[in-house]
XYZ file of C-alpha atoms in Angstrom:
80
model
C 116.915 48.014 -221.062
C 115.729 45.098 -223.199
C 112.725 46.255 -225.270
C 109.861 43.908 -226.122
C 111.100 41.353 -223.580
C 109.169 38.101 -223.807
C 111.633 35.255 -223.150
C 113.994 34.713 -220.217
C 116.551 33.170 -222.576
C 116.859 36.491 -224.412
C 117.514 38.254 -221.110
C 120.399 35.886 -220.347
C 121.922 36.481 -223.779
C 121.793 40.260 -223.287
C 123.188 39.951 -219.756
C 126.208 38.005 -221.000
C 126.690 40.210 -224.071
C 126.696 43.278 -221.802
C 129.533 41.861 -219.721
C 127.334 40.886 -216.800
C 125.645 44.263 -216.398
C 122.071 44.310 -215.022
C 119.224 43.911 -217.491
C 115.879 45.695 -217.275
C 113.301 43.771 -219.339
C 110.761 46.170 -220.834
C 107.289 44.608 -220.720
C 105.376 45.906 -223.733
C 103.260 42.946 -224.859
C 100.678 40.472 -223.606
C 103.242 37.665 -223.914
C 105.820 39.664 -221.963
C 103.260 40.313 -219.255
C 102.308 36.642 -219.154
C 105.980 35.702 -218.821
C 106.670 38.318 -216.111
C 107.718 35.820 -213.439
C 110.205 33.979 -215.615
C 111.542 37.300 -216.925
C 111.881 38.750 -213.419
C 113.829 35.691 -212.281
C 116.023 35.666 -215.372
C 119.779 35.815 -215.074
C 121.007 39.371 -214.548
C 117.571 40.957 -214.149
C 117.514 43.928 -211.809
C 113.786 44.676 -212.146
C 111.039 44.825 -214.740
C 110.003 47.988 -216.577
C 106.514 48.658 -217.942
C 106.169 50.028 -221.478
C 102.598 51.175 -221.095
C 102.178 52.873 -224.483
C 103.176 49.849 -226.575
C 101.329 47.548 -224.164
C 98.117 49.522 -224.642
C 98.591 49.593 -228.417
C 99.031 45.827 -228.611
C 96.067 45.209 -226.335
C 93.845 47.702 -228.170
C 93.380 49.685 -224.971
C 92.896 53.352 -224.200
C 93.539 53.172 -220.497
C 93.831 55.675 -217.695
C 96.569 55.448 -215.091
C 94.031 53.842 -212.760
C 93.151 51.241 -215.403
C 96.817 50.269 -215.655
C 97.333 49.946 -211.899
C 96.671 46.166 -211.765
C 99.294 45.588 -214.474
C 101.812 47.798 -212.669
C 101.216 46.049 -209.339
C 101.660 42.627 -210.966
C 105.005 43.753 -212.412
C 106.155 45.187 -209.077
C 105.273 41.938 -207.315
C 107.083 39.878 -209.955
C 110.127 42.142 -209.684
C 110.171 41.772 -205.934
């Protein structure tokens, strides 16, 4: 798991450093969310992971599970 993932280049570095093992970028920021497609298509990425607590803190949100559904769906679609 790569915390605070925001740049596909960082994913590739981790993938190579881990001997080619799969990487799971953890989306915890607005920039990470914005970059979800490039992160999802990064070298060695298995799928994206949503860090909802840090995401909400950065965004200044107090969200319910229903409020977060659009973000989750966007990450699932990018992962697919």
